[in-house]
């Protein structure tokens, strides 16, 4: 369908000239000479875009735009002026214009600005319409990769197949596991999660399978493990690549025989648990390096699900940003906030090394730091990642006085990152070099705000 554009200018030749350019481009064009008339026209008719002059007599072009926004009219705006100041340009953008054009306007500049404004307006419209029916969704997104992922998850949720979820950090692996359980026939049964990187190696088996009283020094009483507690439900083994080899052997046996005994016990316990595993390390490589059992990988990976990185589904960014913004506003009891279209564009252009989690963090910061309309500049200021700003060498502090503690933290962060980089993000291997427990390293990274995924 042809886009409909309303040109509002008090000068007849301007209306005529601009209208002609737009008609030649295939748009449907109407013209008005005053803001009052234009407002009436917009109220009674559906336009996609208005191209308005700032100075229009009694009611200015900016006021016209504000009035339309106040009444939530669904129309985009381009503002133009003959001798506009920088201030006017900034004000137009702040109030929601897609662009500010300085007259005289060349046909090329006009065409480009109109195309861009129409694109931005479509984005806004989509956000509004999707907002209405996505609130109950778990996996938000409407890009082709996301639709495929959702379809696959829906289909697999009804089966008992073992699933291995892979994908970069922050892409939504845990969310996929949650959806697999929630959409399954066993959704009323338990859904338990465990992060294999976060349990000390000597406790992994007891955590998964439980222990009998006296099985080891701290085992003062019998404790059921996750396999027992998740009976008939789903057990999500997150960061499965970090599971110690001994526990891998036991897990393999349990998956094969569907029975196990608690640590230190002999009673055989039957288990009916759906196992879903996730990892952001390359398990095939881990198998080659000898840190992951091939037979276990084979068992776990009956059906692989790969969660695509956010940069491959940039289309989803506005929708997710809007979702996170509303959640942050609600959680922090802030006034209503919204993104200026260009701000959404800037978010969409970013490459998101930390994926959806990073987007969520950025939006949460923006919600707290920005005024009611979040502008492009606000977004850009937040998009400097620690990776890009990260240290490549470790200098003495320049012109600042650090306490020993502060300096120690920086040095620690720097060294951890360099080891992680060398080990391609593998926690176990890095922990070995550093001479610490991998659970300690895991916690330390969290404390220092280091995302291991950034250093692959
Ligand atoms: N499609 C989505 N819709 C809504 N929220 C999402 C989506 N994908 C991810 N998120 C949110 O992003 C954050 C990160 O997701 P999640 O924890 O599932 O990622 P992950 O892949 O498990 O990350 P990691 O590898 O770091 O463990 C969560 O807050 C999650 O709710
Ligand atoms: Mg996770």
XYZ file of C-alpha atoms and ligand atoms in Angstrom:
488
model
C 0.000 0.000 0.000
C 1.145 3.523 -0.774
C 2.138 5.531 2.278
C 0.027 8.670 2.834
C 1.803 11.901 3.596
C 0.392 15.268 4.691
C 2.477 18.322 3.782
C 1.800 21.349 5.995
C 3.296 24.692 5.011
C 1.885 28.203 4.772
C 3.716 28.844 1.508
C 1.920 27.578 -1.508
C 5.002 26.936 -3.679
C 6.669 24.954 -0.923
C 3.569 22.781 -0.569
C 3.474 22.302 -4.278
C 7.171 21.560 -4.776
C 7.473 19.101 -1.888
C 4.186 17.443 -2.781
C 5.384 16.935 -6.321
C 8.646 15.273 -5.247
C 6.745 12.904 -2.984
C 4.118 12.075 -5.579
C 6.872 11.263 -8.041
C 8.168 8.776 -5.482
C 4.800 7.057 -5.470
C 3.413 8.429 -2.220
C -0.136 9.649 -1.818
C 0.052 13.308 -0.845
C -2.352 15.824 0.688
C -1.530 19.412 1.645
C -2.732 21.917 4.251
C -1.672 25.485 4.930
C -2.375 25.833 8.646
C -1.751 23.674 11.703
C -5.402 23.946 12.734
C -6.593 22.605 9.393
C -3.929 19.948 9.453
C -5.015 18.792 12.894
C -8.606 18.479 11.716
C -7.486 16.562 8.672
C -5.305 14.170 10.710
C -8.170 13.582 13.120
C -10.507 12.552 10.358
C -8.187 10.674 8.053
C -5.396 8.114 8.278
C -1.926 9.460 7.402
C 1.384 7.739 7.866
C 3.503 10.831 8.009
C 3.224 14.607 8.309
C 5.869 16.942 6.919
C 5.358 20.208 8.818
C 6.904 23.636 8.801
C 7.726 25.016 12.238
C 6.346 28.524 11.690
C 2.725 28.279 10.703
C 0.993 31.251 12.293
C -1.075 30.850 15.434
C -0.382 27.177 16.028
C 3.202 26.110 15.331
C 4.262 22.888 13.656
C 5.770 21.689 16.914
C 2.554 22.343 18.792
C 0.680 20.391 16.101
C 3.014 17.475 16.617
C 2.581 17.660 20.402
C -1.189 17.737 20.073
C -1.128 14.633 17.889
C 1.154 12.838 20.344
C -1.035 13.853 23.292
C -4.009 12.309 21.589
C -1.959 9.246 20.614
C -2.553 9.766 16.931
C -0.654 7.189 14.988
C 1.344 9.393 12.647
C 5.029 10.118 12.179
C 6.491 13.616 11.877
C 9.195 15.344 9.888
C 9.782 18.936 10.923
C 11.253 21.577 8.595
C 12.253 25.183 8.924
C 13.556 28.006 6.724
C 15.974 29.503 9.224
C 15.828 27.033 12.039
C 18.248 27.188 14.916
C 20.071 24.222 16.351
C 17.833 24.624 19.347
C 14.715 24.216 17.249
C 16.141 21.158 15.596
C 16.952 19.596 18.945
C 13.527 20.482 20.305
C 11.746 18.871 17.340
C 13.679 15.668 17.767
C 13.117 15.640 21.495
C 9.387 16.026 20.983
C 9.312 13.064 18.649
C 10.093 14.149 15.094
C 11.962 11.548 13.078
C 14.141 14.263 11.620
C 14.611 18.008 11.282
C 15.073 19.366 7.757
C 16.573 22.709 6.876
C 14.999 24.459 3.880
C 15.605 24.523 0.995
C 15.241 20.756 0.952
C 16.711 18.833 -1.956
C 14.559 16.053 -3.468
C 17.213 13.498 -2.436
C 17.305 14.681 1.173
C 13.526 14.690 1.314
C 13.210 11.188 -0.115
C 15.782 9.807 2.310
C 14.208 11.492 5.311
C 10.744 10.252 4.371
C 11.910 6.689 3.908
C 13.643 6.744 7.247
C 10.663 8.287 9.023
C 8.328 5.663 7.577
C 10.647 2.883 8.699
C 10.779 4.253 12.210
C 7.030 4.618 12.319
C 6.521 1.001 11.279
C 8.826 -0.044 14.074
C 6.765 1.909 16.587
C 3.525 0.474 15.258
C 4.845 -3.049 15.541
C 5.935 -2.523 19.103
C 2.485 -1.304 20.023
C 0.655 -4.160 18.342
C 3.023 -6.843 19.578
C 2.872 -5.476 23.096
C -0.787 -6.384 23.226
C -0.371 -10.075 22.630
C 3.098 -10.838 23.913
C 2.630 -10.141 27.596
C 2.094 -13.789 28.445
C 4.898 -15.037 26.208
C 8.024 -16.548 27.660
C 10.237 -16.344 24.613
C 9.711 -12.893 23.219
C 10.685 -12.118 19.633
C 9.224 -12.082 16.160
C 12.313 -12.443 13.998
C 12.562 -15.491 11.759
C 15.257 -17.173 13.934
C 13.152 -16.571 17.038
C 9.989 -17.930 15.410
C 11.884 -21.042 14.380
C 13.256 -21.447 17.894
C 9.811 -21.074 19.458
C 8.321 -23.623 17.048
C 11.065 -26.101 17.818
C 10.673 -25.620 21.571
C 6.927 -26.072 21.320
C 7.309 -29.270 19.356
C 9.963 -30.696 21.662
C 8.134 -29.737 24.852
C 5.673 -32.545 24.266
C 8.364 -35.214 23.870
C 10.698 -36.916 26.298
C 13.783 -36.399 24.165
C 16.944 -35.329 25.959
C 17.917 -31.895 24.882
C 21.177 -30.004 24.826
C 20.800 -26.261 24.589
C 23.773 -24.347 23.240
C 24.335 -20.693 22.604
C 26.392 -17.730 23.685
C 26.078 -16.300 27.136
C 22.899 -14.328 27.780
C 21.040 -15.566 24.695
C 18.218 -17.145 26.700
C 19.255 -20.777 27.239
C 17.727 -20.927 30.678
C 14.577 -19.368 29.332
C 14.386 -22.050 26.631
C 14.688 -24.723 29.331
C 11.927 -23.011 31.310
C 9.694 -22.929 28.230
C 10.386 -26.592 27.506
C 9.126 -27.448 30.957
C 6.252 -24.998 31.099
C 4.833 -26.071 27.745
C 5.203 -29.769 28.528
C 2.579 -32.215 29.836
C 4.630 -32.420 33.052
C 4.474 -28.690 33.763
C 2.754 -29.246 37.099
C 5.675 -31.403 38.269
C 8.910 -29.959 39.660
C 11.318 -27.986 37.504
C 14.725 -27.888 39.177
C 17.833 -26.122 37.968
C 21.447 -26.529 38.906
C 24.479 -24.653 37.718
C 27.255 -27.227 37.463
C 29.921 -24.514 37.588
C 28.681 -23.256 40.927
C 28.953 -26.431 43.020
C 32.348 -27.440 44.461
C 33.539 -30.604 42.687
C 33.519 -32.741 45.816
C 29.848 -31.904 46.379
C 28.536 -32.371 42.845
C 27.551 -35.998 43.229
C 25.856 -35.437 46.537
C 23.984 -32.467 45.061
C 22.718 -34.495 42.102
C 22.086 -37.851 43.736
C 21.873 -37.110 47.460
C 23.797 -38.768 50.241
C 23.213 -41.095 53.158
C 23.978 -40.041 56.671
C 27.689 -40.434 57.411
C 28.662 -40.754 53.723
C 31.331 -38.105 54.333
C 32.385 -35.917 57.214
C 29.822 -33.165 56.753
C 26.971 -35.580 55.960
C 25.235 -35.316 59.303
C 21.954 -36.511 57.915
C 20.482 -38.114 54.815
C 19.807 -35.674 52.015
C 17.903 -36.214 48.802
C 19.569 -35.077 45.605
C 18.131 -33.223 42.661
C 17.366 -36.372 40.666
C 15.172 -37.564 43.490
C 13.546 -34.199 44.130
C 12.791 -33.660 40.444
C 11.022 -37.012 40.144
C 8.547 -37.000 37.240
C 9.550 -33.465 36.423
C 12.425 -31.716 34.650
C 16.015 -31.266 35.791
C 17.985 -28.523 34.101
C 21.753 -29.040 34.204
C 23.194 -25.657 33.368
C 26.849 -25.237 32.307
C 27.114 -28.992 31.911
C 30.597 -28.539 30.426
C 31.838 -27.704 33.934
C 30.775 -31.038 35.420
C 33.795 -32.909 36.875
C 34.709 -36.172 35.108
C 33.761 -38.410 38.040
C 30.290 -36.921 38.152
C 30.032 -37.245 34.380
C 30.586 -41.007 34.688
C 27.863 -41.323 37.287
C 25.468 -39.135 35.361
C 25.994 -41.278 32.280
C 25.136 -44.438 34.215
C 22.008 -42.836 35.608
C 20.866 -41.730 32.169
C 21.413 -45.238 30.824
C 19.798 -47.211 33.627
C 17.344 -44.649 35.008
C 18.341 -45.616 38.505
C 20.954 -44.553 41.020
C 21.967 -44.729 44.666
C 22.673 -41.882 47.028
C 26.332 -41.248 47.817
C 27.348 -43.702 50.523
C 24.191 -45.762 50.072
C 23.253 -48.988 48.381
C 19.497 -48.646 47.996
C 18.614 -48.393 44.302
C 16.320 -45.505 43.491
C 14.364 -45.370 40.257
C 14.248 -42.062 38.533
C 11.948 -40.669 35.941
C 13.320 -37.267 35.199
C 13.536 -35.336 32.007
C 17.055 -34.024 31.697
C 17.777 -30.830 29.831
C 21.357 -29.617 29.676
C 22.869 -26.334 28.550
C 26.330 -25.103 27.793
C 28.114 -22.161 26.303
C 31.374 -24.022 25.783
C 31.970 -26.100 22.719
C 31.504 -29.652 23.996
C 32.913 -31.274 20.887
C 36.119 -29.419 21.558
C 35.965 -30.373 25.246
C 35.623 -34.003 24.156
C 38.731 -33.685 22.005
C 40.600 -32.093 24.874
C 39.552 -34.879 27.208
C 37.521 -32.786 29.660
C 34.127 -34.092 28.549
C 33.022 -37.676 27.948
C 32.010 -38.388 24.417
C 29.440 -41.016 25.426
C 27.790 -38.529 27.793
C 27.646 -35.871 25.098
C 26.027 -38.438 22.831
C 23.448 -39.289 25.508
C 22.590 -35.711 26.365
C 22.550 -34.362 22.897
C 19.688 -36.329 21.417
C 18.160 -33.135 20.119
C 20.279 -30.001 19.958
C 18.733 -26.569 20.312
C 20.892 -23.660 19.369
C 19.820 -20.280 20.663
C 20.935 -17.619 18.156
C 22.920 -14.596 19.324
C 21.004 -11.332 19.512
C 23.045 -9.727 16.717
C 21.533 -12.282 14.327
C 18.022 -11.211 15.249
C 18.310 -7.439 15.545
C 14.639 -7.246 14.602
C 13.791 -8.402 18.115
C 15.714 -5.622 19.822
C 12.953 -2.943 19.914
C 10.446 -5.403 21.257
C 12.753 -6.729 23.951
C 13.907 -3.224 24.854
C 10.323 -2.121 25.269
C 9.514 -5.158 27.382
C 12.511 -4.616 29.670
C 11.775 -0.912 29.921
C 8.234 -1.468 31.101
C 9.414 -4.102 33.574
C 12.115 -1.773 34.955
C 9.688 1.137 35.250
C 7.268 -1.024 37.170
C 9.863 -2.582 39.396
C 11.444 0.724 40.355
C 8.130 2.573 40.519
C 9.268 5.185 38.014
C 7.171 7.478 35.855
C 6.217 6.186 32.412
C 9.155 6.218 30.026
C 9.522 5.534 26.349
C 12.177 5.336 23.655
C 12.533 7.949 20.993
C 12.564 6.021 17.653
C 16.229 6.856 17.032
C 17.130 5.495 20.432
C 15.594 2.181 19.406
C 17.552 2.393 16.167
C 20.808 2.836 18.094
C 20.021 -0.186 20.267
C 19.252 -2.160 17.163
C 22.564 -1.265 15.510
C 24.669 -2.471 18.440
C 26.363 -5.896 18.230
C 25.458 -7.070 21.767
C 28.356 -9.312 22.774
C 26.481 -10.091 26.017
C 23.242 -10.757 24.109
C 19.797 -10.363 25.676
C 21.130 -10.139 29.202
C 23.311 -7.197 28.242
C 20.389 -5.489 26.510
C 18.323 -5.964 29.636
C 21.031 -4.427 31.824
C 21.479 -1.470 29.507
C 17.732 -0.819 29.393
C 17.482 -1.054 33.170
C 20.220 1.543 33.517
C 18.512 3.775 30.941
C 15.208 3.473 32.760
C 16.789 4.808 35.907
C 19.118 7.411 34.415
C 17.065 8.949 31.595
C 14.247 11.447 31.380
C 10.774 10.337 30.350
C 11.813 10.134 26.714
C 14.970 8.097 26.227
C 17.027 9.699 23.482
C 19.628 8.392 21.102
C 22.402 10.161 23.031
C 21.369 8.443 26.279
C 21.622 5.094 24.550
C 24.996 5.785 22.956
C 26.411 6.831 26.316
C 25.510 3.398 27.708
C 26.836 1.344 24.844
C 30.493 1.435 25.665
C 31.224 -2.126 26.634
C 33.873 -3.021 29.152
C 35.375 -5.214 26.456
C 36.069 -2.285 24.183
C 37.225 -0.134 27.045
C 39.057 -3.041 28.634
C 42.707 -2.873 29.531
C 45.245 -4.304 27.138
C 48.136 -3.585 29.403
C 48.045 -2.868 33.067
C 49.345 0.598 33.820
C 49.929 2.366 37.099
C 47.019 4.678 37.892
C 47.376 8.005 36.136
C 46.533 11.068 38.205
C 44.305 9.202 40.640
C 45.049 7.932 44.073
C 43.923 4.373 44.626
C 43.862 2.461 47.851
C 45.778 -0.779 47.845
C 42.436 -2.588 47.834
C 41.225 -0.730 44.734
C 44.473 -1.337 42.905
C 44.471 -4.996 43.893
C 40.946 -5.410 42.497
C 41.942 -3.897 39.186
C 45.045 -6.024 38.930
C 43.035 -9.114 39.784
C 40.425 -8.330 37.183
C 43.097 -7.725 34.585
C 44.884 -10.988 35.285
C 41.687 -13.066 35.403
C 40.601 -11.672 32.062
C 43.951 -12.407 30.452
C 43.864 -16.031 31.662
C 40.243 -16.451 30.568
C 41.098 -15.081 27.168
C 43.955 -17.514 26.832
C 41.704 -20.411 27.856
C 38.855 -19.257 25.596
C 36.452 -18.781 28.483
C 36.919 -22.263 29.942
C 36.481 -21.893 33.699
C 37.923 -25.233 34.754
C 41.100 -24.763 32.735
C 41.493 -21.170 33.947
C 40.939 -22.202 37.558
C 43.697 -24.775 37.227
C 46.179 -22.166 36.019
C 45.134 -19.752 38.726
C 45.333 -22.452 41.373
C 41.809 -21.885 42.686
C 38.599 -23.918 42.829
C 36.453 -23.317 39.788
C 33.493 -22.385 42.038
C 35.695 -19.737 43.633
C 36.631 -18.449 40.192
C 32.991 -18.427 39.155
C 32.065 -16.282 42.191
C 35.091 -14.067 41.770
C 34.155 -13.312 38.164
C 30.669 -12.401 39.248
C 31.998 -10.114 42.002
C 34.310 -8.374 39.572
C 31.577 -8.077 36.940
C 33.459 -10.143 34.359
C 31.404 -12.050 31.823
C 33.499 -14.990 30.719
C 31.669 -15.139 27.431
C 33.264 -11.856 26.431
C 36.670 -13.499 26.318
C 36.129 -16.380 23.984
N 13.484 -14.102 24.071
C 13.509 -13.526 25.270
N 12.424 -12.898 25.730
C 12.445 -12.321 26.945
N 13.494 -12.303 27.773
C 14.603 -12.910 27.367
C 14.677 -13.560 26.100
N 15.889 -14.111 25.967
C 16.564 -13.814 27.091
N 15.805 -13.093 27.957
C 16.213 -12.589 29.275
O 17.611 -12.354 29.216
C 18.273 -12.779 30.395
C 19.291 -13.857 30.046
O 18.628 -15.060 29.646
P 19.106 -16.507 30.153
O 19.514 -16.449 31.593
O 18.067 -17.473 29.784
O 20.395 -16.664 29.223
P 21.507 -17.811 29.202
O 21.699 -18.141 27.788
O 21.120 -18.884 30.146
O 22.775 -17.029 29.729
P 24.145 -17.629 30.405
O 24.870 -18.364 29.331
O 24.862 -16.394 30.811
O 23.724 -18.488 31.532
C 17.178 -13.266 31.324
O 16.816 -12.202 32.164
C 16.046 -13.620 30.392
O 14.806 -13.517 31.028
Mg 22.139 -19.550 31.832
